[in-house]
Every structure is written in C-alpha cells, then in structure tokens.
Amino acid sequence: MSYMKYILILWENHEIWIEIDDEKYALRQICKEPNGDIEISCFDDCLAEGIIEEEDLEGQIIKVSKEDFEKQWKSLTKDHLDNWKKIKEKYFIGSQITGKCKYFYPQGAIIECQDCTALYDDIFKVDVNQVIKGTVCGYDDDNMWIKIDIN
C-alpha cells in the first residue's frame, strides 16, 4: 500500500492543494487563483511536474489531512458526478473509445476523448497528439477518468 501525503501551499494569495505519493509525485492537485479561478488536475493540465521536494517550494507549506484534501476535492468535483455516472454507462467495460493524447501524468497518458478523459498507463507506447483507440478496462472514480487498454 502506498503512502500519501497532503500539503497546502499558500503563495501570493494562491492556494495549491497537492496529494503526493510515496515517490514524491503529485497525483491530484487543486489550484485556487486570487481572481477566483480554480483548476483541478482531473479536468485541467495543472499537476505539478517531477518530484516534489518540500524544501524547494516557495510559500507557506501546511501539512493537511487526507480528509481535508478530500473535502476540497469533493466540493469542487461534486457538480460533475451526474455526468460521470452517464459517461460510465456510455463507456462500459469492454466498449471502444477514441481520443488524442494530450499530456502525461504520473498515472499515465491523459487522453482527451469527445466527451470525457481517458487514462492509458503505458506512457512508452504513445506520443503527445497521437490518436488513440482503446478498450475501456476500468475507471478512476477520484479523477473521473476512463481507464483504457490500447488495441
């Protein structure tokens, strides 16, 4: 079982909430801007890149509990839950899906599909902007991503 760490960075009126795995990679992230804009890593390309070394970060770093992070995450994703349920019904396990590789996260290649986001965990088999055809093999409910295998 992997160990997760949760931090909140307060920097120049920004709030950055990060879930960090035991290898020090960000897995989920929330960025709250001073103007009220919010980015969430499951919908936006805002996840911290590379290994996170707390001593190298700017701003005030506050350790937060998993519960506090989840409360933030769920409050920002709750309006998408009905749509996520419909997407899972439409893209059932074994169904086919096509999309374009947009970027890479520690979890794998993020594939932008017509009406959802998919995840393929073997980043060595795809390139950015490559069109991917895959088979639905599972779901990442936290991120609302469809997991795929490439045909």
PDB file of C-alpha atoms in Angstrom, residues 69-135:
ATOM      1  CA  PHE A  69      -7.889  17.339   0.945  1.00  0.00           C
ATOM      2  CA  GLU A  70     -10.805  15.045   0.061  1.00  0.00           C
ATOM      3  CA  LYS A  71     -13.279  17.632   1.357  1.00  0.00           C
ATOM      4  CA  GLN A  72     -11.789  20.237  -1.011  1.00  0.00           C
ATOM      5  CA  TRP A  73     -11.657  17.750  -3.915  1.00  0.00           C
ATOM      6  CA  LYS A  74     -15.217  16.542  -3.472  1.00  0.00           C
ATOM      7  CA  SER A  75     -16.613  20.056  -3.101  1.00  0.00           C
ATOM      8  CA  LEU A  76     -15.048  21.012  -6.456  1.00  0.00           C
ATOM      9  CA  THR A  77     -15.981  17.828  -8.344  1.00  0.00           C
ATOM     10  CA  LYS A  78     -19.480  17.178  -6.958  1.00  0.00           C
ATOM     11  CA  ASP A  79     -21.212  19.064  -9.777  1.00  0.00           C
ATOM     12  CA  HIS A  80     -19.644  16.615 -12.241  1.00  0.00           C
ATOM     13  CA  LEU A  81     -20.816  13.378 -10.567  1.00  0.00           C
ATOM     14  CA  ASP A  82     -24.062  13.033 -12.557  1.00  0.00           C
ATOM     15  CA  ASN A  83     -22.166  13.454 -15.807  1.00  0.00           C
ATOM     16  CA  TRP A  84     -19.513  10.942 -14.629  1.00  0.00           C
ATOM     17  CA  LYS A  85     -22.255   8.378 -13.979  1.00  0.00           C
ATOM     18  CA  LYS A  86     -23.598   8.888 -17.533  1.00  0.00           C
ATOM     19  CA  ILE A  87     -20.112   8.565 -19.003  1.00  0.00           C
ATOM     20  CA  LYS A  88     -19.550   5.261 -17.172  1.00  0.00           C
ATOM     21  CA  GLU A  89     -22.879   3.964 -18.506  1.00  0.00           C
ATOM     22  CA  LYS A  90     -21.973   5.031 -22.053  1.00  0.00           C
ATOM     23  CA  TYR A  91     -18.398   3.692 -21.891  1.00  0.00           C
ATOM     24  CA  PHE A  92     -18.954   0.376 -20.157  1.00  0.00           C
ATOM     25  CA  ILE A  93     -16.105  -2.081 -19.621  1.00  0.00           C
ATOM     26  CA  GLY A  94     -15.199  -3.642 -22.951  1.00  0.00           C
ATOM     27  CA  SER A  95     -16.511  -0.772 -25.080  1.00  0.00           C
ATOM     28  CA  GLN A  96     -14.300   1.080 -27.561  1.00  0.00           C
ATOM     29  CA  ILE A  97     -13.189   4.701 -27.216  1.00  0.00           C
ATOM     30  CA  THR A  98     -11.036   7.043 -29.302  1.00  0.00           C
ATOM     31  CA  GLY A  99      -9.187  10.172 -28.263  1.00  0.00           C
ATOM     32  CA  LYS A 100      -5.977  12.163 -28.559  1.00  0.00           C
ATOM     33  CA  CYS A 101      -3.072  12.033 -26.119  1.00  0.00           C
ATOM     34  CA  LYS A 102      -2.826  15.488 -24.543  1.00  0.00           C
ATOM     35  CA  TYR A 103      -0.136  15.109 -21.876  1.00  0.00           C
ATOM     36  CA  PHE A 104       1.411  12.749 -19.350  1.00  0.00           C
ATOM     37  CA  TYR A 105       0.819  12.493 -15.620  1.00  0.00           C
ATOM     38  CA  PRO A 106       2.454  10.071 -13.169  1.00  0.00           C
ATOM     39  CA  GLN A 107      -0.624   7.840 -13.603  1.00  0.00           C
ATOM     40  CA  GLY A 108      -0.099   7.618 -17.386  1.00  0.00           C
ATOM     41  CA  ALA A 109      -1.093   9.241 -20.663  1.00  0.00           C
ATOM     42  CA  ILE A 110      -4.085  11.563 -20.447  1.00  0.00           C
ATOM     43  CA  ILE A 111      -6.316  11.030 -23.476  1.00  0.00           C
ATOM     44  CA  GLU A 112      -8.882  13.669 -24.419  1.00  0.00           C
ATOM     45  CA  CYS A 113     -11.956  11.991 -25.880  1.00  0.00           C
ATOM     46  CA  GLN A 114     -15.103  13.522 -27.334  1.00  0.00           C
ATOM     47  CA  ASP A 115     -16.974  13.806 -24.033  1.00  0.00           C
ATOM     48  CA  CYS A 116     -14.589  12.520 -21.369  1.00  0.00           C
ATOM     49  CA  THR A 117     -10.991  11.937 -20.356  1.00  0.00           C
ATOM     50  CA  ALA A 118      -9.264   8.582 -20.504  1.00  0.00           C
ATOM     51  CA  LEU A 119      -6.078   7.249 -18.940  1.00  0.00           C
ATOM     52  CA  TYR A 120      -3.640   4.809 -20.502  1.00  0.00           C
ATOM     53  CA  ASP A 121      -0.965   3.688 -18.055  1.00  0.00           C
ATOM     54  CA  ASP A 122       1.819   2.738 -20.505  1.00  0.00           C
ATOM     55  CA  ILE A 123       3.259   6.113 -21.500  1.00  0.00           C
ATOM     56  CA  PHE A 124       6.009   4.460 -23.542  1.00  0.00           C
ATOM     57  CA  LYS A 125       3.538   3.332 -26.211  1.00  0.00           C
ATOM     58  CA  VAL A 126       2.019   6.732 -27.035  1.00  0.00           C
ATOM     59  CA  ASP A 127       3.096  10.220 -28.069  1.00  0.00           C
ATOM     60  CA  VAL A 128       1.509  13.607 -27.436  1.00  0.00           C
ATOM     61  CA  ASN A 129      -1.154  14.387 -30.092  1.00  0.00           C
ATOM     62  CA  GLN A 130      -1.325  10.727 -31.147  1.00  0.00           C
ATOM     63  CA  VAL A 131      -4.859   9.481 -31.778  1.00  0.00           C
ATOM     64  CA  ILE A 132      -5.533   6.505 -29.523  1.00  0.00           C
ATOM     65  CA  LYS A 133      -8.142   3.773 -29.955  1.00  0.00           C
ATOM     66  CA  GLY A 134      -8.683   1.750 -26.836  1.00  0.00           C
ATOM     67  CA  THR A 135     -10.899  -0.588 -24.899  1.00  0.00           C
TER      68      THR A 135
END
